[in-house]
Amino acid sequence: MRNSIRAAVAAILAAAAAVPLHAEQAVDTDAAAADGLDAIVVLGTARKDITALTSTAPVDVISSAELQQTGAVTINEALSKLHPSFNFPQGQNAVKGQGVRAASLRGVGPGYTLILVNGKRRNLSSQLSGTDPWPATQVVDINTIPLSAVERVEVLRDGAAAQYGSDAIAGVINIVLKSNASGGDIDARGGSYSDGGGETYQFLGNKGFKLGDSGFLNVNIDRLNNTNVDRSAGDWRQLFPNGDPRNQTYPKDYGQWGQASRSNWVGLANAELPLDDAVTAYGWVNYSKKSSNNYVNPERVVASNTSSVTATNPTQLSPTDELGIYPNGYQPTMTYTSKDYAAVGGLRYGTPEFGDVDVGVSYGRNETGRYTYSSINPSWGPASPTSFYLGSWIDHTTSVTADYHRDLAIPFIKSSVVSAGALFRQESWGTGDLGDYVGYSPGPLAGLPLWSLYSAPGTVYAGTSAAYAGKTAAQVAGSYAGIYDQYASQFSGVNFASAAGSIGATGSSTAGISPIDTGTISRHVSGGYLGVDASITQKFDVGVTGRFEDYSDFGSTANYRVTARYEFVPAFAVRGTVSSGFHAPSLAEIGQQVTSYTGTFSNNGISNLTPGYTRQFRPSDPVAATFGAKPLEPEKSTTYSLGFVIRPDDSSSVTVDAYHLKIDNVITVTDPIQGPSVTKAFNAAGLVGYTQATYYLNAWDSRTDGIDIVAQKFFELPVGKLDVSLATSYDTTSVKDPHNTVNVGGTTITVLNNSRFRDAQTGTPKSKVILSGHYTWAEWSFEATGTRYSTYRYNVGNVPNTVQANGNVDQVFSPETYLDIALGYEIQQNLNLSVTVNNILDKYPEQYVNGNRSSGINPYSFIAPNGAAGRFILVGANYRFR
């Protein structure tokens, strides 16, 4: 890391040296702000005269125009292209975390970044969602905010739990809404990937209305629809038993892998109305209805649970199929739906003598449901449906806040502002709808051996299993003996009299929420904070904040934040902070229980899991204690940061900020815990037929060191204007004090594979560099952005670089560089046409080695930072009206 930081700092200092530092030159902040260089910010300070470059901590301001110029269709995608510290894989494949897009800063998971909208905490998604390599947790889905509603986005890259509360460990993102009282615009966009798929249509609308003499109502809508992207490769497995002619004729590309489809309706209305000279009422309402569909692991006719090098057993049929419904196997899909409601209302009162007070009430509700299609519960045989509703989860949050700010006159202090506040928050999470009964319930064929179902009732078992030796199919399967005998003649290469496979209790993607997994959990939080931001002298600014909060389930916590800035000359200043933080476990981590049945699919089609029921336990469940579970403890953090600001003139700036972020008691979910002692413990607990347990636990302590560098320069050219920026982020994470073994029935079991710790350290790129230029001349505008990600690593197994039983092996992916361009032309004063080409060179990340592919189907990893879909072309038209 030393060499990387040294090289980065040297490059910045060299660039700064190219423009002389004028020690006595006063910087024109109004001119700079007009160019977008140094806008006023409200994040991280109580003062009203602070800009991004005069703040005591790093704050980035991203305008609405910058968001639009990326050609991104959501806030998450736009921030990923614009912000060097924002790393969140954009091409999320399969169904894990599907549809929920969060914000991640400083190389740690998205659960550590707090999301505000107009300064108010946004409610969480009810779904426990994760994006590799980060574990699943509850996060804010920032794509519930329509792009058309965003005036700007403020990003505080610093721990700020003392100011804003739990979640603000890695930083804070504040989405500031538009407030125009007239006019508006309409955007219509369409595009797709040049290599096929992802057909995208988007409609954005914004309209301002005047309320009273000086109030406003701003209304926004965002309609987005895109189709799936299929980037799968041919399946290298034998799909049918020996002797089946379909082995030569059936297409090998039946399995599918790629980005999810989306169908989103999002609306937001923001309003403000002065009631008199001192009192203003305000509020906003946000509604989103989102649906996302993607592929699930394909199932085939031939059995997969084998250690053969071909990843199939060509002499056995799969126990997961129902030949009368799916004679050629099947490719399931899964849909996630989300309905999210949020509303904020409040009053602001302010006079020079009294100060400013803001009292607000917030409410948010999110419900996430799941459906699976083209699937089956094989234990119900021919009677099984092929689509299932899997149930829903619901999260509620209600907050009441009161915030006060007032200028203070303190002797010998240039100026100061005191801030204080109180809060009360009620949170609840629980199960909503149950899943379809036939999805989670074992049907009449559950547990029956395949040989009895494909053999005539009087057939005597000819295999080696002692349990069936000498028994007839009728004695084993009763009236269901020979139910599939009608298909046996099709498979001359299968000896059904010795088939050892058995029918599972549920399908691999059909087990929804059952009555035994229902429940609701809640908590309330109360507290307050007190802080002072002061300009001690013309050059020296200091801020001190303390916060006390009491959690009904975790007791009380006190946190602090001390921040300072010293301006040696107008062109050079040093800034730094020290802070502590607190992150309570999410209610879903505490309260969710999931019961399902082991699937047999893994990379190469080789299963290492013992067939049977599996349960994700609540950490505080007494039964879970048998497997080593303990009630969760909150995560706590300490942050140190130090940086400097160089402002050579009105049109350029360089900021360098280094940080050290320590997080203790990091929460994650265990790997499947299994083995003879685990099965014995299940039986002792009365859970006969269960073979695997998982639960959330405090797994390790992490340390992240990093540096962010942002340089900007604005040029007034003889013809046109050019804005150039260079932004880079570098971080490295280490893991300490791992808690990865438990004792079950006298046997020591590893509950977290060593690869999980390596994921935290190397699973995301350590560095990200963004170089962009925006040129405007007359009616034309042109933007080019280059983004480079450093290496990242796919980790498997306890021993690095060791091939696992299922073929997986550690793999380092090469650095990736992408170029995006955008061209705009204003054909009339109020009508602009644009063409955006993201990844214009049609680059793809490095492919998986063969051992890491799921039988060849998925050529690309889940953790590619820019996805794996190729070139995306989007054309649009923007019409502005008064």
CSV table of N, CA and C in Angstrom, one decimal, residues 73 187-192 198-204 222-227 262-264 872-875:
chain,number,residue,atom,x,y,z
A,73,VAL,N,-29.5,4.7,-16.0
A,73,VAL,CA,-30.9,4.7,-15.8
A,73,VAL,C,-31.4,4.7,-14.3
A,187,ASP,N,-38.0,13.3,-20.2
A,187,ASP,CA,-36.9,12.5,-20.8
A,187,ASP,C,-37.5,11.2,-21.3
A,188,ALA,N,-37.2,10.9,-22.6
A,188,ALA,CA,-37.6,9.6,-23.1
A,188,ALA,C,-36.3,8.9,-23.6
A,189,ARG,N,-36.1,7.7,-23.2
A,189,ARG,CA,-34.8,7.0,-23.6
A,189,ARG,C,-35.1,5.6,-24.1
A,190,GLY,N,-34.2,5.1,-24.9
A,190,GLY,CA,-34.3,3.7,-25.3
A,190,GLY,C,-32.9,3.2,-25.8
A,191,GLY,N,-32.7,1.9,-25.5
A,191,GLY,CA,-31.4,1.4,-25.9
A,191,GLY,C,-31.3,-0.1,-25.6
A,192,SER,N,-30.1,-0.7,-25.8
A,192,SER,CA,-29.9,-2.1,-25.6
A,192,SER,C,-28.4,-2.4,-25.7
A,198,GLY,N,-31.1,-6.9,-22.9
A,198,GLY,CA,-31.2,-5.7,-22.1
A,198,GLY,C,-31.9,-4.6,-22.8
A,199,GLU,N,-32.9,-4.9,-23.7
A,199,GLU,CA,-33.6,-3.8,-24.3
A,199,GLU,C,-34.3,-2.9,-23.2
A,200,THR,N,-34.0,-1.6,-23.3
A,200,THR,CA,-34.3,-0.7,-22.2
A,200,THR,C,-35.2,0.4,-22.7
A,201,TYR,N,-36.2,0.7,-21.9
A,201,TYR,CA,-37.1,1.9,-22.2
A,201,TYR,C,-37.3,2.6,-20.9
A,202,GLN,N,-37.1,3.9,-20.9
A,202,GLN,CA,-37.3,4.7,-19.7
A,202,GLN,C,-38.0,6.0,-20.1
A,203,PHE,N,-38.9,6.4,-19.2
A,203,PHE,CA,-39.6,7.7,-19.3
A,203,PHE,C,-39.4,8.4,-17.9
A,204,LEU,N,-38.9,9.6,-18.0
A,204,LEU,CA,-38.7,10.4,-16.8
A,204,LEU,C,-39.4,11.7,-16.9
A,222,ASP,N,-40.8,8.1,-12.8
A,222,ASP,CA,-39.8,7.3,-13.5
A,222,ASP,C,-40.3,6.0,-13.8
A,223,ARG,N,-40.4,5.7,-15.1
A,223,ARG,CA,-40.8,4.4,-15.6
A,223,ARG,C,-39.7,3.7,-16.3
A,224,LEU,N,-39.2,2.6,-15.8
A,224,LEU,CA,-38.1,1.9,-16.4
A,224,LEU,C,-38.4,0.4,-16.7
A,225,ASN,N,-38.1,0.0,-17.9
A,225,ASN,CA,-38.3,-1.4,-18.2
A,225,ASN,C,-37.1,-1.9,-19.0
A,226,ASN,N,-36.5,-3.0,-18.6
A,226,ASN,CA,-35.5,-3.6,-19.4
A,226,ASN,C,-35.6,-5.2,-19.3
A,227,THR,N,-35.2,-5.8,-20.4
A,227,THR,CA,-35.3,-7.3,-20.5
A,227,THR,C,-34.0,-7.9,-20.0
A,262,ARG,N,-35.9,-5.8,-15.4
A,262,ARG,CA,-36.5,-4.9,-14.4
A,262,ARG,C,-37.8,-4.3,-15.0
A,263,SER,N,-38.8,-4.1,-14.1
A,263,SER,CA,-40.0,-3.3,-14.5
A,263,SER,C,-40.3,-2.5,-13.3
A,264,ASN,N,-40.0,-1.2,-13.4
A,264,ASN,CA,-40.1,-0.3,-12.2
A,264,ASN,C,-41.0,0.9,-12.5
A,872,PHE,N,-23.3,-0.9,-24.2
A,872,PHE,CA,-24.7,-0.5,-24.0
A,872,PHE,C,-24.9,0.8,-24.7
A,873,ILE,N,-25.8,0.9,-25.6
A,873,ILE,CA,-26.1,2.1,-26.4
A,873,ILE,C,-27.5,2.6,-26.0
A,874,LEU,N,-27.6,3.9,-25.6
A,874,LEU,CA,-28.8,4.5,-25.2
A,874,LEU,C,-29.0,5.8,-25.9
A,875,VAL,N,-30.2,6.0,-26.5
A,875,VAL,CA,-30.5,7.3,-27.2
A,875,VAL,C,-31.6,7.9,-26.4
